[in-house]
Amino acid sequence: MSAKTNGQSAKPAKMVAPKVSSPETAILGANDTKNANSASSAAKMHRRSRSGCFTCRLRRKKCDEVKPHCKACNNLGLCCEYKRPIWWGNNEQRRNQKEEIKNIIKRTKLNEKASQVASGIESPPGLSHSLPTSATYSDMTARTRAASTDSHGSAHFDFNRPPIKSESYDSYHPHVYTPSFDIHQYHPYSSYPPTPYEVDIKTERQTFINDVPTRRDSTTSTFSIYHTPSTHSHFPMIPEETWEQEGVYETPNEFLAPGEEGVHFDYFDFSHAMPLSTPSPAIEVDDCDRPLLDHFIENVLRSVFPILEVSQHGTARTEVILPALQTNKTYLHCCLSVAATHLKSIRGVADEQLDSDIVRHRYATIAELCAALQRDTDHAQILDAALGMIIFRCAVGGSDDDLPDIPWHKHFEAASNLVKKLELPHTLVHSDTAQIHPPFNMTLTSWIDILGATMRGTAPLFADTYREKHFSLSDSGLTELMGCQDRLMYLISEIACLESLRINQSLDDIQLCSHIELLGQQMDFSGPDEVDTPYSPNGTLKARQLSCNMTAIFRVASRIWLCSLVPGYSVYDHTMMDLVAKFSSYMDFIPSGPGGFDRSLVWPLLIAGAHSTPGSSFRHMFATRTEQMGEEAEFGSFGRMKRVLQEVWLQSDMGAPGAERRNVHWRDVMQQKCWDFLLI
């Protein structure tokens, strides 16, 4: 019989024996099944934590939920954010944030490796700082590689070791040090840099007892000539000591009495916050503008918000200015024009190139602002630039700048419209009830609005907001920003409203005096004048006491201004002269000199100085402190205020000897001279 069917040959059948498992195998199989089921059940029961930081959640890593910075973010130099960040709600921004985190981690690892290499340059690199590794012991037991003695995770690391001092020290990110050794020394031709390479050197030790090998140890060291690029190659390397009063501010709560509230370092809500632990952004500018940017960062930036630098250490430059320079082109042009203005002032000579730079960047700023306003988008960035055009001009320039520019109150009109579009007044009013931080731009707007209204004799635009904040006894962040307590600033807003009614003749003398008396009582309720030395016994500056001293000075100046609204007042009244004398005595508690805080008291100095008499203690005090400031007394709002006072004194002191001094208002002098200054 043929074995073929339909052209196919039948394959011989195979006998397969059934699998017989031993009792041990059966038990193991049952255990595996049980373990798999329990693991599956545990996986189903596991719930992801929703309280970890958003950075770990983006990286899909476990977070230990330690606040304010978790361990993973702190070790890798990442921004640890427990508050929902802006980029979390946008997929594209989340992808970009993830790439940025990867780059930060990569740079952190490279810097750590380069620091270890730099510490062992004199001897064979790494050999004297190595510990036994894992897989090279003779017993073949699995081990992990030991940490280097230069690593922060090592028990032998010296945390008191001073930082690496080199020319490439970066003051913007003091926790990361760039190695200063030169890779050209390893190549015989210094003009041709070698190709970076990395070599692992393995050292083995064999121990013999009576000629019998007993133990074998091994160490592995890495030798690298790779030179880590600077993480802030676009920034000038500013020595740490060039910052004014760097390192002399007292740590929070160190000087406070029991139960007294300390300084909140995360007080404000910034629209583009970038914490100190992250590398500074790269700012792209043309080569011709690079010197202006360097000058702005080195010389101008530290003087813009001096009080904010005291109360919120480093916040101004890292969370306000530097991020805006990177992302806001309008803001960048504004800062470049300010840098050129400052350069022109300190040189003291005419410079056509600087004049051209000032006008060019001012025009570019205005053009960018107009284009953005027409698009009706990016309102927050436009507001940053508009406020920058106002506040930066208060820090630089002289009083005789005749280049074309737009008055500060025109910029403020645009800024106030943007503030309303962003609904910042509503956010400020509900900041306490909703447990949210006050918006920084709204606090800055309030500062300009309240004191700027006194320059023009009008009521503040957001006076109703300040009145509501005053009734609710809540803060707006003015204490942290400019030194004067919020409640007193609200009363200054009320005085500005009262003066506006007086100028418009909306009140008779009886009503005016009644309102003056009520506001005087409110000032009594705002608190006593608690002036004291702002320095602790070890010489550090106490931020809270400095704020109390500045508030006392603002309070006396406000009383002088309020008394000047009384019909028929005279600067020779005993009340007025006593207030001016008290003001002069309080100034002894304010640090003076180029690094002092006289430039933060421009408005009270203007009010008190305009009502001082010849030979008074105020004029002697003012001359002494101006001389101590040096050339800093000629620039910015302080220099303009000084020129206004000189003109007021010149006009008011004229007359026959022994004749009574005339009441010359400082606002009338500014109108006569066509000075449109914002003296804050």
XYZ file of C-alpha atoms in Angstrom:
680
model
C 0.000 0.000 0.000
C 1.418 3.323 -1.006
C 2.186 5.815 1.729
C 1.634 8.812 -0.592
C -1.670 10.577 -0.772
C -2.385 13.484 -3.161
C 1.273 13.798 -3.965
C 2.336 14.242 -0.363
C 4.309 11.836 1.756
C 3.097 11.092 5.232
C 5.555 11.966 7.998
C 6.257 9.282 10.562
C 4.379 9.871 13.770
C 6.324 10.595 16.967
C 5.456 9.363 20.375
C 5.591 12.225 22.899
C 5.721 11.291 26.516
C 3.572 13.330 28.866
C 5.431 15.832 31.039
C 5.736 14.635 34.558
C 6.727 17.196 37.125
C 8.299 16.393 40.393
C 6.628 17.468 43.642
C 9.239 20.220 44.067
C 8.566 21.551 40.557
C 4.844 21.523 41.169
C 5.249 23.475 44.387
C 7.507 26.052 42.689
C 5.038 26.450 39.876
C 2.217 26.976 42.310
C 4.273 29.561 44.160
C 5.106 31.381 40.921
C 1.433 31.479 40.026
C 0.558 32.737 43.471
C 3.281 35.395 43.353
C 2.167 36.504 39.901
C -1.418 36.789 41.080
C -0.390 38.741 44.183
C 1.830 41.042 42.095
C -1.031 41.607 39.659
C -3.342 42.324 42.569
C -0.802 44.726 44.108
C -0.433 46.478 40.782
C -4.184 46.897 40.595
C -4.342 48.213 44.157
C -1.447 50.699 43.673
C -2.500 54.294 43.289
C -0.228 57.010 41.979
C 0.463 59.870 44.341
C -1.004 63.202 43.296
C 0.827 65.283 45.880
C 4.353 64.988 44.470
C 6.085 67.888 42.763
C 5.190 68.530 39.127
C 8.804 68.085 38.015
C 8.949 64.484 39.297
C 5.509 63.815 37.869
C 6.696 65.043 34.464
C 9.800 62.821 34.705
C 7.623 59.913 35.947
C 9.896 59.502 38.974
C 8.990 58.855 42.586
C 8.931 62.053 44.659
C 9.639 62.073 48.398
C 7.305 65.137 48.630
C 9.717 67.099 50.845
C 9.021 70.839 50.733
C 10.072 73.313 49.524
C 12.430 71.166 47.378
C 12.264 67.411 47.073
C 15.479 65.395 47.228
C 15.508 64.410 43.538
C 15.113 67.976 42.257
C 17.598 69.319 44.792
C 20.302 66.807 43.815
C 19.826 67.386 40.079
C 19.533 71.173 40.260
C 15.965 71.210 38.962
C 13.115 73.553 39.711
C 10.883 71.825 42.269
C 7.362 73.122 41.739
C 4.469 72.074 43.981
C 2.304 74.874 42.660
C 0.758 73.987 39.290
C 3.091 75.554 36.690
C 1.952 77.260 33.517
C 3.498 74.613 31.251
C 1.518 71.737 32.833
C -1.682 72.485 30.934
C -0.102 72.547 27.453
C 1.286 69.418 25.795
C 3.798 71.317 23.683
C 5.086 73.257 26.672
C 5.332 70.030 28.667
C 7.475 68.452 25.957
C 9.708 71.524 25.885
C 9.960 71.497 29.678
C 10.927 67.824 29.618
C 13.705 68.493 27.101
C 14.948 71.391 29.208
C 14.998 69.164 32.294
C 17.037 66.570 30.388
C 19.558 69.235 29.377
C 19.815 70.524 32.956
C 20.450 67.009 34.263
C 23.070 66.437 31.586
C 24.849 69.701 32.432
C 24.705 68.915 36.154
C 26.298 65.507 35.613
C 29.022 66.985 33.382
C 29.797 69.702 35.916
C 30.046 67.177 38.745
C 32.423 65.038 36.701
C 34.482 68.057 35.648
C 34.703 69.285 39.257
C 36.055 65.908 40.325
C 38.639 66.016 37.537
C 39.629 69.594 38.379
C 40.230 68.730 42.033
C 42.897 66.167 41.114
C 44.833 67.935 38.375
C 48.168 68.142 40.193
C 48.450 64.383 40.843
C 47.402 61.614 38.446
C 43.727 62.517 38.050
C 41.368 60.495 40.158
C 43.865 57.919 41.445
C 44.182 59.460 44.887
C 40.436 59.902 45.209
C 39.210 56.431 44.245
C 37.621 53.720 46.335
C 37.164 50.040 45.530
C 34.553 49.265 42.917
C 32.004 46.506 42.842
C 32.669 43.687 40.473
C 36.420 43.304 41.002
C 36.549 41.543 44.387
C 37.770 37.994 44.321
C 34.596 36.603 45.874
C 32.545 37.812 42.853
C 29.816 39.148 45.144
C 27.679 41.780 43.439
C 28.494 45.243 44.796
C 27.882 48.791 43.707
C 30.639 51.196 42.894
C 31.696 53.305 45.856
C 31.285 57.063 45.763
C 34.236 59.339 45.199
C 35.524 61.271 48.198
C 34.859 64.429 46.180
C 31.210 63.553 45.742
C 28.550 65.265 47.836
C 27.135 61.861 48.606
C 30.361 60.626 50.191
C 30.781 60.466 53.925
C 34.265 61.955 53.535
C 33.176 65.047 51.583
C 34.153 68.293 53.311
C 31.107 70.551 53.206
C 33.087 73.404 54.766
C 35.515 73.455 51.873
C 35.629 76.934 50.273
C 34.274 77.194 46.737
C 36.537 76.964 43.720
C 37.892 80.427 42.959
C 38.525 81.005 39.304
C 38.001 83.588 36.630
C 35.061 81.600 35.325
C 33.099 81.801 38.569
C 29.437 82.437 37.760
C 27.653 84.609 40.297
C 24.264 83.854 38.766
C 24.471 80.159 39.681
C 26.797 79.906 42.676
C 26.122 76.203 43.276
C 27.785 75.078 40.014
C 31.479 75.789 39.548
C 33.132 75.696 36.166
C 36.651 74.157 36.140
C 39.340 76.687 35.407
C 42.114 74.395 34.097
C 43.290 74.786 30.534
C 43.051 71.760 28.270
C 45.767 73.178 25.997
C 48.454 72.193 28.513
C 47.897 68.554 27.590
C 48.778 69.070 23.946
C 52.264 69.973 22.620
C 50.716 72.433 20.137
C 48.688 74.884 22.130
C 47.175 76.434 19.025
C 45.502 73.158 18.118
C 43.264 71.966 20.930
C 43.142 68.193 21.386
C 40.049 66.157 20.779
C 38.295 65.569 24.101
C 38.656 62.001 25.309
C 38.041 59.977 28.443
C 40.135 57.084 29.778
C 39.237 54.597 32.509
C 42.290 53.469 34.532
C 41.928 50.182 36.371
C 44.267 49.346 39.256
C 44.381 45.857 40.734
C 45.886 44.679 44.031
C 46.641 41.076 44.973
C 47.240 40.126 48.611
C 49.483 37.089 49.376
C 49.827 35.281 52.699
C 52.710 32.774 52.774
C 52.847 33.018 48.995
C 49.193 32.054 48.792
C 46.875 34.537 47.008
C 44.027 35.435 49.326
C 42.312 38.635 48.236
C 42.128 40.596 45.053
C 40.985 44.231 45.062
C 40.464 46.557 42.175
C 39.836 50.272 41.701
C 38.755 52.111 38.576
C 39.398 55.819 37.990
C 38.275 57.979 35.105
C 40.675 60.471 33.539
C 39.036 63.043 31.249
C 40.281 66.150 29.449
C 36.784 67.117 28.419
C 36.324 70.769 29.358
C 32.753 71.376 30.452
C 31.302 74.392 28.646
C 30.069 77.224 30.809
C 26.375 76.890 31.532
C 25.985 80.665 31.191
C 28.297 81.446 28.328
C 26.111 84.363 27.281
C 26.465 86.145 30.628
C 29.424 88.164 31.851
C 31.310 86.553 34.700
C 30.567 88.970 37.526
C 32.627 88.568 40.709
C 30.513 87.930 43.745
C 31.826 90.925 45.629
C 30.620 93.382 42.959
C 27.030 93.057 44.127
C 26.094 95.723 46.628
C 25.978 94.438 50.186
C 26.157 90.824 48.999
C 26.177 88.444 51.890
C 25.540 91.013 54.622
C 21.805 90.513 54.897
C 20.620 88.592 57.893
C 18.912 85.270 57.322
C 15.143 85.293 57.842
C 13.776 84.918 61.367
C 17.272 85.232 62.847
C 16.562 88.637 64.316
C 12.816 88.422 64.922
C 11.174 88.390 68.313
C 9.217 85.266 69.328
C 5.924 85.111 67.452
C 6.884 87.747 64.907
C 6.309 86.820 61.282
C 9.411 86.351 59.147
C 10.126 87.237 55.541
C 8.378 85.150 52.869
C 10.799 84.395 50.047
C 8.010 83.248 47.709
C 5.759 86.203 48.497
C 4.947 87.341 44.939
C 3.268 85.572 42.058
C 5.607 86.081 39.091
C 4.351 85.592 35.580
C 7.599 83.944 34.474
C 9.212 82.592 37.624
C 12.632 80.933 37.320
C 14.107 79.750 40.608
C 17.659 80.370 41.683
C 18.676 76.739 41.335
C 18.219 76.670 37.573
C 20.869 77.945 35.159
C 20.361 81.461 33.861
C 18.864 81.694 30.388
C 20.861 82.557 27.309
C 20.002 86.007 25.971
C 20.481 86.478 22.261
C 21.505 89.967 21.137
C 23.482 91.408 18.255
C 27.231 91.689 18.696
C 27.021 95.475 18.717
C 24.577 95.347 21.645
C 26.494 92.796 23.691
C 28.453 95.486 25.659
C 25.162 97.205 26.546
C 23.652 93.954 27.840
C 26.788 93.221 29.856
C 26.716 96.714 31.352
C 23.052 96.368 32.252
C 23.601 93.091 34.088
C 26.804 94.204 35.810
C 25.944 97.780 36.809
C 22.248 98.595 36.359
C 20.385 95.451 37.355
C 21.463 95.485 41.007
C 20.131 99.020 41.571
C 16.617 98.653 40.134
C 14.871 97.070 43.165
C 17.219 97.541 46.149
C 14.567 96.876 48.802
C 13.326 93.767 47.015
C 16.895 92.471 47.005
C 16.976 92.821 50.802
C 13.609 91.238 51.579
C 13.573 88.649 48.759
C 17.229 87.785 48.213
C 18.020 87.571 44.474
C 14.359 87.557 43.458
C 14.551 90.708 41.331
C 17.208 89.471 38.956
C 16.308 85.769 38.810
C 12.512 85.889 38.751
C 11.730 89.284 37.241
C 14.409 90.676 34.977
C 16.501 87.811 33.568
C 13.553 85.631 32.447
C 11.931 88.654 30.786
C 15.187 89.454 28.973
C 15.162 85.985 27.468
C 11.544 85.788 26.363
C 10.424 89.395 25.871
C 12.015 91.254 22.960
C 10.299 94.529 23.882
C 11.636 94.272 27.424
C 15.129 93.568 26.070
C 15.145 96.732 23.929
C 13.965 98.695 26.965
C 16.847 97.395 29.088
C 19.404 98.091 26.353
C 18.250 101.710 26.078
C 18.498 102.046 29.858
C 22.035 100.617 29.788
C 23.075 103.137 27.130
C 21.529 105.949 29.184
C 23.459 104.855 32.270
C 26.708 104.648 30.329
C 26.199 108.152 29.003
C 25.551 109.474 32.514
C 28.610 107.968 34.175
C 30.931 109.044 31.360
C 29.738 112.629 31.636
C 30.642 113.512 28.042
C 28.690 113.663 24.813
C 28.831 110.432 22.862
C 27.086 110.230 19.510
C 27.219 106.440 19.474
C 25.491 106.175 22.862
C 22.891 108.749 21.813
C 22.250 106.671 18.710
C 21.900 103.489 20.799
C 19.495 105.185 23.221
C 17.235 106.501 20.466
C 17.437 103.269 18.449
C 16.373 101.029 21.312
C 13.735 103.470 22.539
C 12.220 103.487 19.071
C 12.421 99.680 18.865
C 10.680 99.397 22.239
C 7.847 101.689 21.204
C 7.495 99.931 17.842
C 7.298 96.516 19.507
C 4.766 97.833 22.036
C 2.532 99.274 19.335
C 2.698 96.081 17.281
C 1.848 93.954 20.323
C -1.044 96.231 21.266
C -2.446 95.932 17.744
C -2.242 92.127 17.941
C -3.996 92.317 21.330
C -2.057 89.299 22.568
C 0.705 88.619 25.106
C -0.718 91.170 27.513
C 1.547 90.069 30.368
C 4.702 90.610 28.311
C 3.497 94.010 27.105
C 2.799 94.993 30.704
C 6.326 93.938 31.712
C 7.826 96.184 29.044
C 5.532 99.142 29.772
C 6.338 99.042 33.489
C 10.028 98.578 32.678
C 10.009 101.756 30.584
C 8.760 103.590 33.684
C 10.654 102.084 36.592
C 14.054 101.687 34.899
C 14.122 105.390 34.065
C 13.953 106.045 37.817
C 17.291 104.269 38.320
C 19.443 105.806 35.573
C 20.010 109.001 33.628
C 20.368 112.623 34.595
C 17.865 115.431 34.793
C 19.108 117.043 31.569
C 18.307 114.222 29.146
C 17.095 116.069 26.046
C 16.715 113.039 23.770
C 13.206 112.335 22.463
C 11.178 110.136 24.774
C 7.601 109.472 25.807
C 6.569 110.785 29.275
C 6.210 108.206 32.003
C 2.477 108.849 32.485
C 1.808 107.992 28.829
C 3.433 104.613 29.391
C 1.381 104.251 32.553
C -1.864 104.820 30.645
C -1.046 101.818 28.479
C 0.044 99.822 31.524
C -3.172 100.603 33.420
C -5.286 99.409 30.474
C -3.336 96.141 30.409
C -3.760 95.766 34.171
C -7.521 96.028 33.718
C -7.496 93.501 30.864
C -5.575 91.028 32.999
C -7.983 91.683 35.918
C -5.054 92.197 38.280
C -6.953 94.540 40.668
C -9.542 91.794 41.218
C -6.751 89.274 41.832
C -5.082 91.643 44.286
C -8.268 92.238 46.259
C -8.942 88.507 46.621
C -5.304 87.506 47.160
C -5.773 87.057 50.917
C -9.144 85.296 50.833
C -8.036 82.889 48.102
C -4.639 82.226 49.756
C -2.723 83.266 46.634
C 0.276 85.523 46.273
C -0.228 89.101 45.069
C 0.714 89.561 41.388
C 4.093 91.262 41.203
C 3.087 93.495 38.277
C 0.048 94.725 40.214
C 2.218 95.580 43.219
C 4.636 97.452 40.960
C 1.705 99.241 39.325
C 0.374 100.262 42.746
C 3.724 101.780 43.695
C 3.843 103.862 40.520
C 0.143 104.730 40.685
C 0.094 106.031 44.275
C 3.290 108.090 44.268
C 2.916 109.034 40.603
C -0.473 110.608 41.369
C 1.267 112.989 43.787
C 3.528 114.145 40.947
C 0.569 115.283 38.862
C -1.887 116.334 41.580
C -4.468 113.716 40.604
C -6.156 110.771 42.306
C -4.623 107.300 41.783
C -6.310 105.287 39.050
C -6.872 102.296 41.329
C -7.713 104.267 44.483
C -10.858 102.168 45.042
C -8.754 99.001 45.085
C -6.366 100.437 47.685
C -9.315 101.638 49.786
C -10.817 98.151 49.761
C -7.466 96.642 50.731
C -7.180 99.198 53.538
C -10.593 98.293 54.945
C -9.783 94.575 54.823
C -6.397 95.140 56.563
C -4.632 93.091 53.874
C -1.276 93.604 52.185
C -0.366 94.140 48.552
C 3.369 93.408 48.721
C 4.457 97.061 48.832
C 6.476 96.487 52.005
C 8.602 93.843 50.278
C 8.914 95.859 47.059
C 9.688 99.425 48.192
C 9.996 99.365 51.994
C 6.945 101.321 53.174
C 4.179 99.360 54.876
C 1.066 98.774 52.793
C -1.404 100.403 55.166
C 0.502 103.705 55.100
C 0.683 103.598 51.303
C -3.114 103.245 51.210
C -3.373 106.412 53.341
C -1.022 108.230 50.963
C -3.448 107.277 48.200
C -6.259 108.872 50.219
C -4.234 112.060 50.709
C -3.651 112.205 46.949
C -7.416 111.929 46.395
C -7.997 114.720 48.920
C -5.458 116.997 47.254
C -7.060 116.322 43.880
C -10.421 117.467 45.270
C -8.728 120.548 46.734
C -7.101 121.458 43.403
C -10.430 121.043 41.604
C -12.098 123.171 44.329
C -14.603 120.428 45.082
C -14.384 121.039 48.846
C -14.704 124.139 50.965
C -12.235 124.917 53.760
C -14.367 123.354 56.493
C -14.799 120.072 54.612
C -11.107 120.063 53.713
C -9.993 120.505 57.333
C -12.425 117.815 58.460
C -10.931 115.289 56.008
C -7.405 116.306 57.025
C -8.222 115.630 60.679
C -9.681 112.214 59.862
C -6.653 111.200 57.807
C -4.372 112.380 60.611
C -6.201 110.072 63.007
C -5.878 107.196 60.561
C -2.108 107.785 60.508
C -2.055 107.532 64.286
C -3.797 104.160 63.996
C -1.346 102.926 61.331
C 1.264 102.287 64.031
C 4.001 103.973 66.054
C 7.370 105.059 64.693
C 9.578 102.150 65.763
C 12.991 103.344 64.588
C 16.154 101.544 65.619
C 19.489 100.554 64.167
C 18.955 98.278 61.137
C 22.083 96.246 61.912
C 22.371 93.245 64.183
C 25.284 92.886 66.655
C 27.247 90.845 64.106
C 26.898 93.577 61.461
C 24.242 92.052 59.209
C 21.370 94.111 57.828
C 17.932 93.379 59.307
C 15.320 93.633 56.565
C 12.340 93.967 58.908
C 13.885 96.783 60.970
C 14.943 98.591 57.806
C 11.322 98.460 56.633
C 10.138 99.858 59.997
C 12.603 102.742 59.722
C 11.560 103.531 56.157
C 7.883 103.382 57.114
C 8.504 105.888 59.925
C 10.166 108.241 57.433
C 7.283 107.893 54.963
C 4.820 108.533 57.813
C 6.514 111.810 58.823
C 6.692 112.930 55.180
C 2.979 112.118 54.760
C 2.133 114.223 57.820
C 4.140 117.133 56.366
C 2.257 116.801 53.087
C -1.093 116.553 54.889
C -0.352 119.687 56.963
C 0.561 121.581 53.795
C -3.042 121.135 52.598
C -4.368 123.227 55.501
C -5.420 126.658 54.203
C -2.920 129.378 55.129
C -0.146 127.067 56.325
C 3.455 128.297 56.602
C 6.738 126.408 56.674
C 7.630 128.440 59.765
C 4.773 126.938 61.781
C 6.116 125.115 64.813
C 4.291 121.925 63.846
C 5.848 121.926 60.387
C 9.344 122.711 61.658
C 9.108 119.977 64.315
C 8.047 117.426 61.706
C 10.956 118.370 59.435
C 13.375 118.093 62.375
C 11.957 114.658 63.299
C 12.376 113.564 59.685
C 16.061 114.550 59.775
C 16.641 112.596 62.986
C 14.990 109.469 61.549
C 17.349 109.540 58.566
C 20.188 108.610 60.951
C 18.725 105.081 61.021
C 19.017 104.603 57.240
C 22.320 103.268 55.801
C 24.023 105.956 53.717
C 26.687 106.038 51.040
C 26.797 104.521 47.526
C 25.425 101.210 48.846
C 22.855 102.826 51.134
C 19.135 103.292 50.688
C 18.772 107.048 50.145
C 17.666 106.387 46.571
C 14.718 104.398 47.940
C 13.516 107.485 49.858
C 13.279 109.972 46.995
C 9.604 110.812 47.551
C 9.800 111.508 51.331
C 13.026 113.488 50.847
C 11.260 115.617 48.244
C 8.274 116.318 50.529
C 10.359 117.129 53.602
C 12.998 119.086 51.699
C 10.446 121.267 49.919
C 9.136 122.400 53.335
C 12.510 122.919 55.024
C 13.777 126.356 56.034
C 17.256 127.861 55.526
C 19.678 126.622 58.150
C 17.431 123.722 59.169
C 18.805 120.361 60.224
C 17.315 118.816 57.102
C 19.494 120.806 54.713
C 22.637 119.971 56.655
C 21.654 116.281 56.733
C 20.814 116.287 53.026
C 24.132 117.894 52.046
C 26.085 115.403 54.164
C 24.344 112.304 52.804
C 24.561 113.575 49.226
C 28.296 114.018 49.602
C 28.596 110.481 50.985
C 26.767 109.052 47.969
C 29.294 110.518 45.555
C 28.400 110.368 41.864
C 25.411 108.121 42.629
C 23.626 111.263 43.882
C 23.574 112.688 40.350
C 21.720 109.877 38.582
C 18.186 108.557 38.458
C 15.306 109.856 40.524
C 17.602 110.963 43.350
C 19.554 113.259 41.032
C 16.339 114.721 39.610
C 14.890 115.217 43.104
C 18.081 116.974 44.157
C 17.793 119.377 41.236
C 14.121 120.102 42.022
C 14.951 120.889 45.669
C 17.782 123.184 44.644
C 15.417 125.150 42.417
C 12.720 125.263 45.120
C 15.208 126.569 47.673
C 16.536 129.107 45.198
C 13.085 130.576 44.605
C 11.733 130.311 48.157
C 14.813 131.729 49.891
C 15.008 134.816 47.680
C 13.976 138.143 49.198
C 15.172 140.745 51.588
C 17.187 139.592 54.612
C 14.855 138.757 57.471
C 11.833 138.522 55.194
C 9.544 135.529 55.639
C 10.149 132.602 53.314
C 7.663 132.236 50.458
C 5.730 129.003 50.023
C 6.972 127.671 46.693
C 5.384 124.375 45.699
C 7.715 121.840 44.118
C 5.075 120.898 41.551
C 4.920 124.505 40.321
C 8.700 124.525 39.909
C 8.575 121.334 37.834
C 5.883 122.839 35.599
C 7.915 126.031 35.124
C 10.992 124.028 34.107
C 8.962 121.545 32.017
C 10.281 118.696 34.136
C 8.059 115.660 33.802
C 9.751 113.531 36.460
C 8.541 110.505 38.376
C 10.309 110.969 41.720
C 9.914 107.613 43.491
